Tab-separated table of C-alpha atoms and ligand atoms in Angstrom:
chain	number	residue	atom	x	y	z
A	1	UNK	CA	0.000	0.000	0.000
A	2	UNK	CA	1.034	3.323	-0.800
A	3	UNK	CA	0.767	6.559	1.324
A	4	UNK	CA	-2.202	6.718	3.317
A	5	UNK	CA	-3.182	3.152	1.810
A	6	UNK	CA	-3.047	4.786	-1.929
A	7	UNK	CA	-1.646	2.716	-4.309
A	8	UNK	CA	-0.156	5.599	-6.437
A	9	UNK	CA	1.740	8.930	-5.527
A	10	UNK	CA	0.192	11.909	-8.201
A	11	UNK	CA	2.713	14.143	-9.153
A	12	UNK	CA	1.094	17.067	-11.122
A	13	UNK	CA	3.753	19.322	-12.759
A	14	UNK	CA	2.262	22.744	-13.457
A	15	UNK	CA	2.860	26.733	-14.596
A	16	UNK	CA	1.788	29.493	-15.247
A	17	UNK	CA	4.125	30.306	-18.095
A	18	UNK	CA	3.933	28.878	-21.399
A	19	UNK	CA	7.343	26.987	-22.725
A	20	UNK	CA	8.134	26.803	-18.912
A	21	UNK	CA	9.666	23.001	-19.124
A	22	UNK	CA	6.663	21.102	-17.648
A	23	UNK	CA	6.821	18.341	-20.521
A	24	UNK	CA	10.407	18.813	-20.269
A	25	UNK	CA	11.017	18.214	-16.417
A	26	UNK	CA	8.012	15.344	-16.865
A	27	UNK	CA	9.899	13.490	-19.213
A	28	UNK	CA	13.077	13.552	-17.712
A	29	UNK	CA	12.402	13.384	-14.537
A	30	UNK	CA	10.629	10.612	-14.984
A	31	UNK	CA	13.186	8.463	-16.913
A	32	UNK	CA	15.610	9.706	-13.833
A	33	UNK	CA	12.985	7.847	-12.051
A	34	UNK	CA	12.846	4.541	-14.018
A	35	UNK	CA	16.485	4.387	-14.523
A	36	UNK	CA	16.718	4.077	-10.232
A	37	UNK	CA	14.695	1.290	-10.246
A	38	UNK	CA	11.833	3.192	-8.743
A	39	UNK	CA	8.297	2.458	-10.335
A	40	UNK	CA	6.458	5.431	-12.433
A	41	UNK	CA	4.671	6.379	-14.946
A	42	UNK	CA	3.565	9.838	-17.204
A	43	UNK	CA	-0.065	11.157	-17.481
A	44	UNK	CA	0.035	13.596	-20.400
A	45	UNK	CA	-3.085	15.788	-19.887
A	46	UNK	CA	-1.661	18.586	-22.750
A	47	UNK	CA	-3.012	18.744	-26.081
A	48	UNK	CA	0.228	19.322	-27.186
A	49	UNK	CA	0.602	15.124	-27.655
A	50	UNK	CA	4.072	15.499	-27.996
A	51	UNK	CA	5.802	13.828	-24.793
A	52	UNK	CA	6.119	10.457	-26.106
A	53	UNK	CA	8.297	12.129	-28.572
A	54	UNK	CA	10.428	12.858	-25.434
A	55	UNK	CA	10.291	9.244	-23.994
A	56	UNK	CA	12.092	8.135	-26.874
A	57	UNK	CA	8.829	7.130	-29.236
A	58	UNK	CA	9.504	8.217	-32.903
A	59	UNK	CA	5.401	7.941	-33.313
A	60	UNK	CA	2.833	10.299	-32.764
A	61	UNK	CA	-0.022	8.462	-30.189
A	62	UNK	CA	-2.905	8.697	-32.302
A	63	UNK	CA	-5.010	7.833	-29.362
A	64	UNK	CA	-4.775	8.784	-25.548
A	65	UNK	CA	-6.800	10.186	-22.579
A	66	UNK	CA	-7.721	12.811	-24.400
A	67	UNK	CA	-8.814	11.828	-27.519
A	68	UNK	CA	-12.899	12.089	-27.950
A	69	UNK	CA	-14.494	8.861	-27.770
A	70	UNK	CA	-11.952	6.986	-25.151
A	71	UNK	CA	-13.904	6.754	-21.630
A	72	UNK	CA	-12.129	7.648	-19.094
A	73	UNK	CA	-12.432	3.978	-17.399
A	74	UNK	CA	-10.615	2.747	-20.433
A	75	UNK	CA	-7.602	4.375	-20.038
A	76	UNK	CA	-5.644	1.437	-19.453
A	77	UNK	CA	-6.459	0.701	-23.421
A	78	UNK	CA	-4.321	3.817	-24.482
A	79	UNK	CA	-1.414	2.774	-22.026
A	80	UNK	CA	2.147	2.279	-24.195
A	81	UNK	CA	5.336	1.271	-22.653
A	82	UNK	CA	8.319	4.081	-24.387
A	83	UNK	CA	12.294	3.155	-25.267
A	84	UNK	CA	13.138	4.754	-21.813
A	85	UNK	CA	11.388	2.460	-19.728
A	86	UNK	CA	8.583	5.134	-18.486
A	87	UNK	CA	4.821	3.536	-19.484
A	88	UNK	CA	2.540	6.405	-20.848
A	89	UNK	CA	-0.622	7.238	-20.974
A	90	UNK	CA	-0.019	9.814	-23.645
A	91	UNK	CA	-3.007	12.859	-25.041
A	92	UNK	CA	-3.760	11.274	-28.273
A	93	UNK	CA	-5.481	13.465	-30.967
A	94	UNK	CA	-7.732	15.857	-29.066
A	95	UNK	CA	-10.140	18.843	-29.858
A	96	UNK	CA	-11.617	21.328	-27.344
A	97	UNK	CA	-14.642	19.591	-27.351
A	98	UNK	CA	-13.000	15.925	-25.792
A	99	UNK	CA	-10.970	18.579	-23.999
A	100	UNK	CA	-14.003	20.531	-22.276
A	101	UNK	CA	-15.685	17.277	-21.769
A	102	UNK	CA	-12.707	15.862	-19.798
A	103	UNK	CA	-12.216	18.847	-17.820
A	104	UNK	CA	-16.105	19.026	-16.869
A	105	UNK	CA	-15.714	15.239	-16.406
A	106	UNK	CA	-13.122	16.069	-13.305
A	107	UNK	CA	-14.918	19.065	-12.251
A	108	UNK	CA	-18.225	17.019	-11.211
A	109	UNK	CA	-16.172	13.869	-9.901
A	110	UNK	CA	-12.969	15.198	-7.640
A	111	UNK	CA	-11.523	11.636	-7.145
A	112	UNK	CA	-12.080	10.440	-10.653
A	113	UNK	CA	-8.571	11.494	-12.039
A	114	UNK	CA	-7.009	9.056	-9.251
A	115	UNK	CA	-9.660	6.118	-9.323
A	116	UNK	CA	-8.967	5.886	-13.458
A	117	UNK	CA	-5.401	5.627	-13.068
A	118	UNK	CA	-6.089	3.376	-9.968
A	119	UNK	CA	-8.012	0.829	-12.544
A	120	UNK	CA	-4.827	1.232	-15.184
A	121	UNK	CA	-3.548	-1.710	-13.744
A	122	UNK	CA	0.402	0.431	-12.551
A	123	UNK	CA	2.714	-1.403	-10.064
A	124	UNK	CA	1.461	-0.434	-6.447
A	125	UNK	CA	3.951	2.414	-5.396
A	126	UNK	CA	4.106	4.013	-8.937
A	127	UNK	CA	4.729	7.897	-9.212
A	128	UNK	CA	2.674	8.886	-12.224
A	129	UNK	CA	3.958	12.749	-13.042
A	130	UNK	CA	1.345	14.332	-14.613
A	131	UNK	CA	2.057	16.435	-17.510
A	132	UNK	CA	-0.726	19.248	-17.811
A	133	UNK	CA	-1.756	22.255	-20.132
A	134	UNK	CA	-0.425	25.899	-19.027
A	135	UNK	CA	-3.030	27.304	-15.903
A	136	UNK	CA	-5.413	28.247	-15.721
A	137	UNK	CA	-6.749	25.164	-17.285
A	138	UNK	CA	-9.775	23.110	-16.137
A	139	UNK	CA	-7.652	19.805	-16.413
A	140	UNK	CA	-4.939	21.071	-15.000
A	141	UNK	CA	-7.077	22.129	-11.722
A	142	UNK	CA	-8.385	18.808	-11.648
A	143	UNK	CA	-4.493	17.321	-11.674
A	144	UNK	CA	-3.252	19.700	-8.913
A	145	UNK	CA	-6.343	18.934	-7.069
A	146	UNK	CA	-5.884	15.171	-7.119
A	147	UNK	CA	-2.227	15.437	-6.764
A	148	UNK	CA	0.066	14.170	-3.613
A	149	UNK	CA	2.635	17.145	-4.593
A	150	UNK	CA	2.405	20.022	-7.139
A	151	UNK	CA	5.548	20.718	-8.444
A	152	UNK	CA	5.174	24.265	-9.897
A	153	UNK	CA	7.882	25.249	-12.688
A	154	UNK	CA	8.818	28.465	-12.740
A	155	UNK	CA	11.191	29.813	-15.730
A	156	UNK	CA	13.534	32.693	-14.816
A	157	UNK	CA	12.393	34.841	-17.474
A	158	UNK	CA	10.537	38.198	-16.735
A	159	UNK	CA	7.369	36.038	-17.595
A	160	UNK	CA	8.218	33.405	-15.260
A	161	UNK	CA	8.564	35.953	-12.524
A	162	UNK	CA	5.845	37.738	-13.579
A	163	UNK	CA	3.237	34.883	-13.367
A	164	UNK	CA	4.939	33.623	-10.195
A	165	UNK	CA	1.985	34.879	-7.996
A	166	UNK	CA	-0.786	33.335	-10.376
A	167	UNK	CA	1.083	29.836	-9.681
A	168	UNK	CA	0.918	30.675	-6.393
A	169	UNK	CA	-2.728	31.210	-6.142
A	170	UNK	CA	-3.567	28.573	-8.720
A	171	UNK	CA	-2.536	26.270	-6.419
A	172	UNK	CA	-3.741	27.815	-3.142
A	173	UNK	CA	-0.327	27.381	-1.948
A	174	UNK	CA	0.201	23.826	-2.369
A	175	UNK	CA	2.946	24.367	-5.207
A	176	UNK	CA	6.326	23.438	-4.416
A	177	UNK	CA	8.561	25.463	-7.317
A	178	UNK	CA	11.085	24.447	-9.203
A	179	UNK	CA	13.073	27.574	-10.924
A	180	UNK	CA	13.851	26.530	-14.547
A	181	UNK	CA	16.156	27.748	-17.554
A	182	UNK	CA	18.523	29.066	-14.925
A	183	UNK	CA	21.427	30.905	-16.617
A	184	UNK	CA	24.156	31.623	-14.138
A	185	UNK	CA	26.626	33.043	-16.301
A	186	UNK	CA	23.841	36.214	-17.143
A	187	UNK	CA	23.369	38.916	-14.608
A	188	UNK	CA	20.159	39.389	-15.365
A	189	UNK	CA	19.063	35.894	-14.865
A	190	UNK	CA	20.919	35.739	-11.327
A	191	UNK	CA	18.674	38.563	-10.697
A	192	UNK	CA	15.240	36.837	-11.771
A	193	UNK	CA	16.258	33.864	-9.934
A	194	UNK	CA	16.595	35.654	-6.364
A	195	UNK	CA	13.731	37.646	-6.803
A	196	UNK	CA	11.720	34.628	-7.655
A	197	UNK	CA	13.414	33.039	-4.586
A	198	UNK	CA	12.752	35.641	-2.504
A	199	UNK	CA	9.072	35.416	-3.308
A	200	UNK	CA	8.891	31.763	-3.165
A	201	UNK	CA	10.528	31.506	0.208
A	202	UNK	CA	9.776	28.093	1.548
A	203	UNK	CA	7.781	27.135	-1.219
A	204	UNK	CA	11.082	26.846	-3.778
A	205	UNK	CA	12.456	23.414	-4.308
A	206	UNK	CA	16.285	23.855	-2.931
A	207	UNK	CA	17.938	23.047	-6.373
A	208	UNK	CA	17.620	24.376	-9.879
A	209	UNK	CA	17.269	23.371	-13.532
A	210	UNK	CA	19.576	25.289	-15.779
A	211	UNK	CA	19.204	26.189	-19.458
A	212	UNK	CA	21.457	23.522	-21.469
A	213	UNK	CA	21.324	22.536	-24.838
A	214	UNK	CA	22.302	18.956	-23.930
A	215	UNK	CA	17.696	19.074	-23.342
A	216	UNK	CA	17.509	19.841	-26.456
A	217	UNK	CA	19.901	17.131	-27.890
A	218	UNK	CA	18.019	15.000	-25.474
A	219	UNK	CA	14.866	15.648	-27.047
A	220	UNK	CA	16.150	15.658	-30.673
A	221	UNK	CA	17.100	12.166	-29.954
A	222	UNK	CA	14.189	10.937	-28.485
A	223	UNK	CA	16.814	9.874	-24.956
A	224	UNK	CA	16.772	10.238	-22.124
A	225	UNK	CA	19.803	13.020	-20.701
A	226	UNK	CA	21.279	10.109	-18.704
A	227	UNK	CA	22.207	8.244	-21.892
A	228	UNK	CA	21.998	11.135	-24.573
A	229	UNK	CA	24.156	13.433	-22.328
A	230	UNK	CA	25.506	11.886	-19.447
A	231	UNK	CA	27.556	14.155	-17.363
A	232	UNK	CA	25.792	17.567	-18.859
A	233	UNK	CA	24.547	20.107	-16.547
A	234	UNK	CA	20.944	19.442	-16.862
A	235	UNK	CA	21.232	15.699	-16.317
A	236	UNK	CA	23.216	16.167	-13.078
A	237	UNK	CA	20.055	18.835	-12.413
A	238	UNK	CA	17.549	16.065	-13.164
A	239	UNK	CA	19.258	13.379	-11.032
A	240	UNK	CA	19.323	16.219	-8.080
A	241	UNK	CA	15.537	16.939	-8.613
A	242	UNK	CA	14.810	12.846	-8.962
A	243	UNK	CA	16.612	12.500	-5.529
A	244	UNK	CA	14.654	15.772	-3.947
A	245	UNK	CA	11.081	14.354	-4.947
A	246	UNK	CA	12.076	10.548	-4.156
A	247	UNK	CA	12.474	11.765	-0.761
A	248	UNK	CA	9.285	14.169	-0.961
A	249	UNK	CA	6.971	11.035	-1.913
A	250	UNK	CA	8.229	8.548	0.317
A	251	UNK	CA	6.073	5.193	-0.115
A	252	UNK	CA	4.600	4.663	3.701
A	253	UNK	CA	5.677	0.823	4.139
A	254	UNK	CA	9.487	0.752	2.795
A	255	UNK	CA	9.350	1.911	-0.617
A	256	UNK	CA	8.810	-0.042	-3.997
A	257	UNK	CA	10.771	-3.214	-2.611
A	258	UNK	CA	8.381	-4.007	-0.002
A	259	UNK	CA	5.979	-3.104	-2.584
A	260	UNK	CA	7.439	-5.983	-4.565
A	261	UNK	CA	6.319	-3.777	-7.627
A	262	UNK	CA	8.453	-2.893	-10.207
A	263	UNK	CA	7.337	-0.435	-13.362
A	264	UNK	CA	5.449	-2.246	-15.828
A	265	UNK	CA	8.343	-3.041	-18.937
A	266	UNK	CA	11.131	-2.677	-16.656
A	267	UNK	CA	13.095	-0.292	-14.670
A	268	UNK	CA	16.151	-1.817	-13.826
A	269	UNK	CA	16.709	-2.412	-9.556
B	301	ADP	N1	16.483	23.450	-18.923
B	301	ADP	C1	16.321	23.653	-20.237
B	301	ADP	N2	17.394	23.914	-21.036
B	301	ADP	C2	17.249	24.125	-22.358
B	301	ADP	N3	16.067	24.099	-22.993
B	301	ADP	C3	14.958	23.849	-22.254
B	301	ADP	C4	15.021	23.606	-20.846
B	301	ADP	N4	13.754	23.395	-20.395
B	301	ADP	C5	12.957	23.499	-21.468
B	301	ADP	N5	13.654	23.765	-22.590
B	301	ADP	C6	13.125	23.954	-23.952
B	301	ADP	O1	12.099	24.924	-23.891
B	301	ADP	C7	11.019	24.570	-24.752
B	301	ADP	C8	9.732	24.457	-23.933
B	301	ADP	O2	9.846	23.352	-23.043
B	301	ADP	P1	8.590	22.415	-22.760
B	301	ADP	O3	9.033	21.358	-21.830
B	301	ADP	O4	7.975	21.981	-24.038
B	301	ADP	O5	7.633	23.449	-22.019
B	301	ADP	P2	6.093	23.310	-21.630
B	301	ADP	O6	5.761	21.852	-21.630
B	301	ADP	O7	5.982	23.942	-20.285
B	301	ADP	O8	5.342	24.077	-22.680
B	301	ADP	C9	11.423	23.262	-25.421
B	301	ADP	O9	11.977	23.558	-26.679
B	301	ADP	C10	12.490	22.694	-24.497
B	301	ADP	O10	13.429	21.890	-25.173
B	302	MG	MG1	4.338	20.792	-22.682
């Protein structure tokens, strides 16, 4: 059993900002994840459909959770295991319509979101990160609201900064941030980065995700940054951040050992 007798910790990663790096620290983080051994697994509630593409599929999912026409008790048709080891359960081909639907779908039923990924049929002690559309978006709401932890990105850009406070309030103060696109050689960017500190106070995740092409590269590939670009900045970032939120979602009974569970297609022990 998992915390508080659930059998899966929800991880929604959220911003305010557009092009902050929530598909990008989903991804990643998550194949940090699978390559420790420890069991998980990526919701993509984004339109966008293009994660898989950063879990190493060279496909685009036709179908997923979003896609009009796929219940959401049947999401455990739409699940695909990806080269890095991560299983998805990726968007699919959406319009606003499926979209709207979903999101109302959530809105009337608060635990739905977990008791459909409950009935996917993931190892007991999974972490599912939930990818999710830029806030204020009904899904989204629904994924922060159904989450264990809320891990807020926040890019140090003036944007970033400036939305800070609707992150904040999106999610009543539940977000724990993670600064992103951190430039330490700029001035400018040092700047951003304690002022979005300074407001974040406790809040702020004590680590930080710089800006380095080795993501991109990453992503070109379809890889993950521990194979494509071992030893790069951002993969020592992302094996930081996968250390900081195994420790924030400890499994209650001993982790995914006593769990006996083990991601579905394989993470290595
Ligand atoms: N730390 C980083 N270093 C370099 N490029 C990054 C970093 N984080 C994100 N990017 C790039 O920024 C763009 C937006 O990232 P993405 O993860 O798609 O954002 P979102 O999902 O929030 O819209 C992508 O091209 C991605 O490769
Ligand atoms: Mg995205």
């Amino acid at each position: 059993m998992g915390r508080g007798g659930r059998m899966l910790t929800l991880i929604a990663v959220v911003s305010s900002a557009g092009g902050a790096g929530r598909s990008t620290v989903s991804a990643h983080l998550a194949a940090q994840l699978a390559h420790g051994g420890k069991p998980v697994a990526v919701l993509e509630l984004d339109a966008q459909n293009s994660i898989g593409a950063l879990l190493g599929l060279r496909q685009t999912c036709e179908t997923g959770v979003l896609t009009a026409g796929v219940a959401p008790d049947s999401w455990r048709a739409v699940l695909r295991e990806t080269p890095v080891g991560v299983p998805l359960l990726p968007a699919g081909r959406t319009d606003a319509s499926a979209q709207t639907a979903l999101g109302e779908w959530l809105q009337r039923d608060a635990g739905g979101l977990r008791r459909q990924l409950d009935a996917v049929g993931l190892a007991t002690g999974t972490r599912v990160l939930i990818d999710t559309q830029r806030l204020p978006d009904a899904i989204a709401q629904a994924a922060i609201a159904a989450a264990d932890l809320v891990l807020g990105i926040v890019p140090v850009t003036t944007t970033g900064y400036v939305t800070q406070p609707d992150l904040m309030a999106a999610c009543a103060g539940r977000a724990q941030m993670v600064p992103n696109l951190v430039a330490s050689s700029s001035p400018l960017n040092n700047d951003l980065l304690h002022l979005i500190q300074a407001r974040g106070g406790d809040a702020m995740v004590p680590l930080r995700i710089h800006r380095d092409d080795a993501v991109g590269t990453a992503s070109a590939n379809g890889g993950s940054l521990a194979k494509a670009a071992d030893g790069s900045q951002a993969a020592l970032d992302f094996i930081h951040l996968e250390a900081w939120l195994a420790r924030a979602t400890p499994p209650a009974d001993g982790g995914a050992m006593a769990n006996g569970g083990h991601a579905r297609g394989g993470a290595e022990t």
